[in-house]
Amino acid sequence: MILKFIYEIFQLVRDLICAPNSVFSKINEDKLAAEAASVFMLSLAITCFKGYLRSASEARRSLTFFENDGLNQALQSVGHPGAALLIMNLIYVGFIFVALAVSKVTVRKIEAKRFVVGLFAISALAVCSHFIFGVLSFLPVKAVFNWVTMLVYVWVSVLTIVAMQKCLGLSFRASLATFLVAFVTLFPFSLHFGLAPYLSWISNP
């Protein structure tokens, strides 16, 4: 069972890198829903675990889940790492709702469920990336971590735009515009974490 799940993640990651259109085509055929949901939950579990590790390693008693100091201070009184993860995912939900609202301007009938499944499927990259960064952390290559992390976020952004095209039936221009509106709307609250909270602490546990 576990080996089958690992193999499914491997297949999903491979297709997201080499043939993303095939992934979203399967989703439009109402496939991969269970696999995407399972991968998304696993990515959240990994992120939560790394969040606790980072919180425990901080010398001072303050939350550092966000790169925005204002949000860190606002969450400091909560005193629980899970609160930051909850806030990040609420912002992520906000990103989805804004994207769906904007897409309705050009498409009267949208497949919201398929779009969400598509976004969940993209989180398979996070599971793979957390594992790879975990292995690389034992090697003297930390100088390239920021660059590789940036590349991962860029590819997630590209896949999100493709998901809007394939799952919502938007044109490329409409998909790009929808993505930018949703991203810019929530960027002040969480920077890039609103796009993919499951990639938080990917290179810095």
JSON list of N, CA and C in Angstrom, two decimals, residues 16 26 39 43 48 56 59-60 72 76 92 98-99 102 111 115 118 123 127 141 146 153 156 163 171 176-177 193 197:
[
{"chain": "A", "resi": 16, "resn": "LEU", "atom": "N", "xyz": [4.03, 16.06, -13.81]},
{"chain": "A", "resi": 16, "resn": "LEU", "atom": "CA", "xyz": [3.96, 17.51, -13.58]},
{"chain": "A", "resi": 16, "resn": "LEU", "atom": "C", "xyz": [5.18, 18.22, -14.14]},
{"chain": "A", "resi": 26, "resn": "LYS", "atom": "N", "xyz": [-6.35, 14.28, -17.17]},
{"chain": "A", "resi": 26, "resn": "LYS", "atom": "CA", "xyz": [-6.91, 13.21, -16.34]},
{"chain": "A", "resi": 26, "resn": "LYS", "atom": "C", "xyz": [-7.88, 13.78, -15.30]},
{"chain": "A", "resi": 39, "resn": "VAL", "atom": "N", "xyz": [-1.95, 13.41, -1.50]},
{"chain": "A", "resi": 39, "resn": "VAL", "atom": "CA", "xyz": [-0.66, 14.09, -1.62]},
{"chain": "A", "resi": 39, "resn": "VAL", "atom": "C", "xyz": [-0.69, 15.45, -0.93]},
{"chain": "A", "resi": 43, "resn": "SER", "atom": "N", "xyz": [1.64, 16.67, 2.12]},
{"chain": "A", "resi": 43, "resn": "SER", "atom": "CA", "xyz": [2.47, 17.88, 2.03]},
{"chain": "A", "resi": 43, "resn": "SER", "atom": "C", "xyz": [2.23, 18.80, 3.23]},
{"chain": "A", "resi": 48, "resn": "CYS", "atom": "N", "xyz": [3.92, 21.05, 8.42]},
{"chain": "A", "resi": 48, "resn": "CYS", "atom": "CA", "xyz": [3.64, 21.26, 9.84]},
{"chain": "A", "resi": 48, "resn": "CYS", "atom": "C", "xyz": [4.80, 20.74, 10.70]},
{"chain": "A", "resi": 56, "resn": "ALA", "atom": "N", "xyz": [11.16, 25.31, 17.21]},
{"chain": "A", "resi": 56, "resn": "ALA", "atom": "CA", "xyz": [11.96, 24.83, 18.35]},
{"chain": "A", "resi": 56, "resn": "ALA", "atom": "C", "xyz": [13.40, 25.29, 18.26]},
{"chain": "A", "resi": 59, "resn": "ALA", "atom": "N", "xyz": [16.05, 30.85, 18.81]},
{"chain": "A", "resi": 59, "resn": "ALA", "atom": "CA", "xyz": [16.61, 31.20, 20.12]},
{"chain": "A", "resi": 59, "resn": "ALA", "atom": "C", "xyz": [15.65, 32.06, 20.93]},
{"chain": "A", "resi": 60, "resn": "ARG", "atom": "N", "xyz": [14.88, 32.92, 20.26]},
{"chain": "A", "resi": 60, "resn": "ARG", "atom": "CA", "xyz": [13.95, 33.78, 20.98]},
{"chain": "A", "resi": 60, "resn": "ARG", "atom": "C", "xyz": [12.53, 33.28, 20.80]},
{"chain": "A", "resi": 72, "resn": "ASN", "atom": "N", "xyz": [4.32, 37.95, 11.86]},
{"chain": "A", "resi": 72, "resn": "ASN", "atom": "CA", "xyz": [4.96, 37.18, 12.93]},
{"chain": "A", "resi": 72, "resn": "ASN", "atom": "C", "xyz": [4.59, 37.73, 14.30]},
{"chain": "A", "resi": 76, "resn": "GLN", "atom": "N", "xyz": [2.45, 36.06, 17.40]},
{"chain": "A", "resi": 76, "resn": "GLN", "atom": "CA", "xyz": [3.29, 35.72, 18.54]},
{"chain": "A", "resi": 76, "resn": "GLN", "atom": "C", "xyz": [2.46, 35.40, 19.78]},
{"chain": "A", "resi": 92, "resn": "TYR", "atom": "N", "xyz": [-4.29, 30.63, 1.45]},
{"chain": "A", "resi": 92, "resn": "TYR", "atom": "CA", "xyz": [-4.28, 29.79, 0.25]},
{"chain": "A", "resi": 92, "resn": "TYR", "atom": "C", "xyz": [-5.70, 29.58, -0.26]},
{"chain": "A", "resi": 98, "resn": "VAL", "atom": "N", "xyz": [-10.39, 33.92, -4.82]},
{"chain": "A", "resi": 98, "resn": "VAL", "atom": "CA", "xyz": [-10.18, 35.09, -5.68]},
{"chain": "A", "resi": 98, "resn": "VAL", "atom": "C", "xyz": [-10.00, 34.65, -7.13]},
{"chain": "A", "resi": 99, "resn": "ALA", "atom": "N", "xyz": [-9.23, 33.59, -7.34]},
{"chain": "A", "resi": 99, "resn": "ALA", "atom": "CA", "xyz": [-9.02, 33.08, -8.70]},
{"chain": "A", "resi": 99, "resn": "ALA", "atom": "C", "xyz": [-10.33, 32.63, -9.33]},
{"chain": "A", "resi": 102, "resn": "VAL", "atom": "N", "xyz": [-12.50, 35.77, -10.17]},
{"chain": "A", "resi": 102, "resn": "VAL", "atom": "CA", "xyz": [-12.01, 36.50, -11.35]},
{"chain": "A", "resi": 102, "resn": "VAL", "atom": "C", "xyz": [-12.29, 35.70, -12.62]},
{"chain": "A", "resi": 111, "resn": "GLU", "atom": "N", "xyz": [-15.50, 24.85, -13.56]},
{"chain": "A", "resi": 111, "resn": "GLU", "atom": "CA", "xyz": [-15.38, 23.58, -12.82]},
{"chain": "A", "resi": 111, "resn": "GLU", "atom": "C", "xyz": [-14.48, 23.80, -11.61]},
{"chain": "A", "resi": 115, "resn": "PHE", "atom": "N", "xyz": [-10.56, 22.36, -10.61]},
{"chain": "A", "resi": 115, "resn": "PHE", "atom": "CA", "xyz": [-9.47, 23.31, -10.40]},
{"chain": "A", "resi": 115, "resn": "PHE", "atom": "C", "xyz": [-8.79, 23.05, -9.06]},
{"chain": "A", "resi": 118, "resn": "GLY", "atom": "N", "xyz": [-6.72, 20.05, -9.26]},
{"chain": "A", "resi": 118, "resn": "GLY", "atom": "CA", "xyz": [-5.49, 20.37, -9.97]},
{"chain": "A", "resi": 118, "resn": "GLY", "atom": "C", "xyz": [-4.46, 21.03, -9.07]},
{"chain": "A", "resi": 123, "resn": "SER", "atom": "N", "xyz": [0.73, 19.95, -5.43]},
{"chain": "A", "resi": 123, "resn": "SER", "atom": "CA", "xyz": [1.45, 19.82, -4.14]},
{"chain": "A", "resi": 123, "resn": "SER", "atom": "C", "xyz": [2.35, 18.60, -4.11]},
{"chain": "A", "resi": 127, "resn": "VAL", "atom": "N", "xyz": [6.08, 17.49, -1.86]},
{"chain": "A", "resi": 127, "resn": "VAL", "atom": "CA", "xyz": [6.51, 16.26, -1.19]},
{"chain": "A", "resi": 127, "resn": "VAL", "atom": "C", "xyz": [7.88, 15.84, -1.69]},
{"chain": "A", "resi": 141, "resn": "VAL", "atom": "N", "xyz": [26.10, 22.16, -0.08]},
{"chain": "A", "resi": 141, "resn": "VAL", "atom": "CA", "xyz": [25.58, 22.84, -1.28]},
{"chain": "A", "resi": 141, "resn": "VAL", "atom": "C", "xyz": [24.49, 23.84, -0.90]},
{"chain": "A", "resi": 146, "resn": "ASN", "atom": "N", "xyz": [18.55, 28.73, -2.19]},
{"chain": "A", "resi": 146, "resn": "ASN", "atom": "CA", "xyz": [17.63, 29.82, -2.52]},
{"chain": "A", "resi": 146, "resn": "ASN", "atom": "C", "xyz": [17.26, 29.82, -4.00]},
{"chain": "A", "resi": 153, "resn": "TYR", "atom": "N", "xyz": [9.20, 27.47, -6.89]},
{"chain": "A", "resi": 153, "resn": "TYR", "atom": "CA", "xyz": [8.06, 28.39, -6.82]},
{"chain": "A", "resi": 153, "resn": "TYR", "atom": "C", "xyz": [7.63, 28.85, -8.22]},
{"chain": "A", "resi": 156, "resn": "VAL", "atom": "N", "xyz": [5.74, 26.00, -9.82]},
{"chain": "A", "resi": 156, "resn": "VAL", "atom": "CA", "xyz": [4.41, 25.91, -9.22]},
{"chain": "A", "resi": 156, "resn": "VAL", "atom": "C", "xyz": [3.50, 26.99, -9.79]},
{"chain": "A", "resi": 163, "resn": "ALA", "atom": "N", "xyz": [-3.19, 24.98, -14.83]},
{"chain": "A", "resi": 163, "resn": "ALA", "atom": "CA", "xyz": [-4.40, 24.42, -14.22]},
{"chain": "A", "resi": 163, "resn": "ALA", "atom": "C", "xyz": [-5.61, 25.29, -14.49]},
{"chain": "A", "resi": 171, "resn": "SER", "atom": "N", "xyz": [-8.48, 31.11, -21.41]},
{"chain": "A", "resi": 171, "resn": "SER", "atom": "CA", "xyz": [-7.39, 31.29, -22.37]},
{"chain": "A", "resi": 171, "resn": "SER", "atom": "C", "xyz": [-6.11, 31.57, -21.61]},
{"chain": "A", "resi": 176, "resn": "LEU", "atom": "N", "xyz": [-3.38, 33.97, -17.07]},
{"chain": "A", "resi": 176, "resn": "LEU", "atom": "CA", "xyz": [-2.28, 34.78, -16.54]},
{"chain": "A", "resi": 176, "resn": "LEU", "atom": "C", "xyz": [-2.83, 35.96, -15.75]},
{"chain": "A", "resi": 177, "resn": "ALA", "atom": "N", "xyz": [-3.86, 36.62, -16.28]},
{"chain": "A", "resi": 177, "resn": "ALA", "atom": "CA", "xyz": [-4.46, 37.76, -15.59]},
{"chain": "A", "resi": 177, "resn": "ALA", "atom": "C", "xyz": [-5.10, 37.33, -14.28]},
{"chain": "A", "resi": 193, "resn": "PHE", "atom": "N", "xyz": [3.98, 32.68, 0.14]},
{"chain": "A", "resi": 193, "resn": "PHE", "atom": "CA", "xyz": [3.41, 31.51, 0.82]},
{"chain": "A", "resi": 193, "resn": "PHE", "atom": "C", "xyz": [1.92, 31.32, 0.53]},
{"chain": "A", "resi": 197, "resn": "PRO", "atom": "N", "xyz": [1.42, 27.16, 0.38]},
{"chain": "A", "resi": 197, "resn": "PRO", "atom": "CA", "xyz": [1.85, 27.03, 1.78]},
{"chain": "A", "resi": 197, "resn": "PRO", "atom": "C", "xyz": [2.59, 25.74, 2.07]}
]
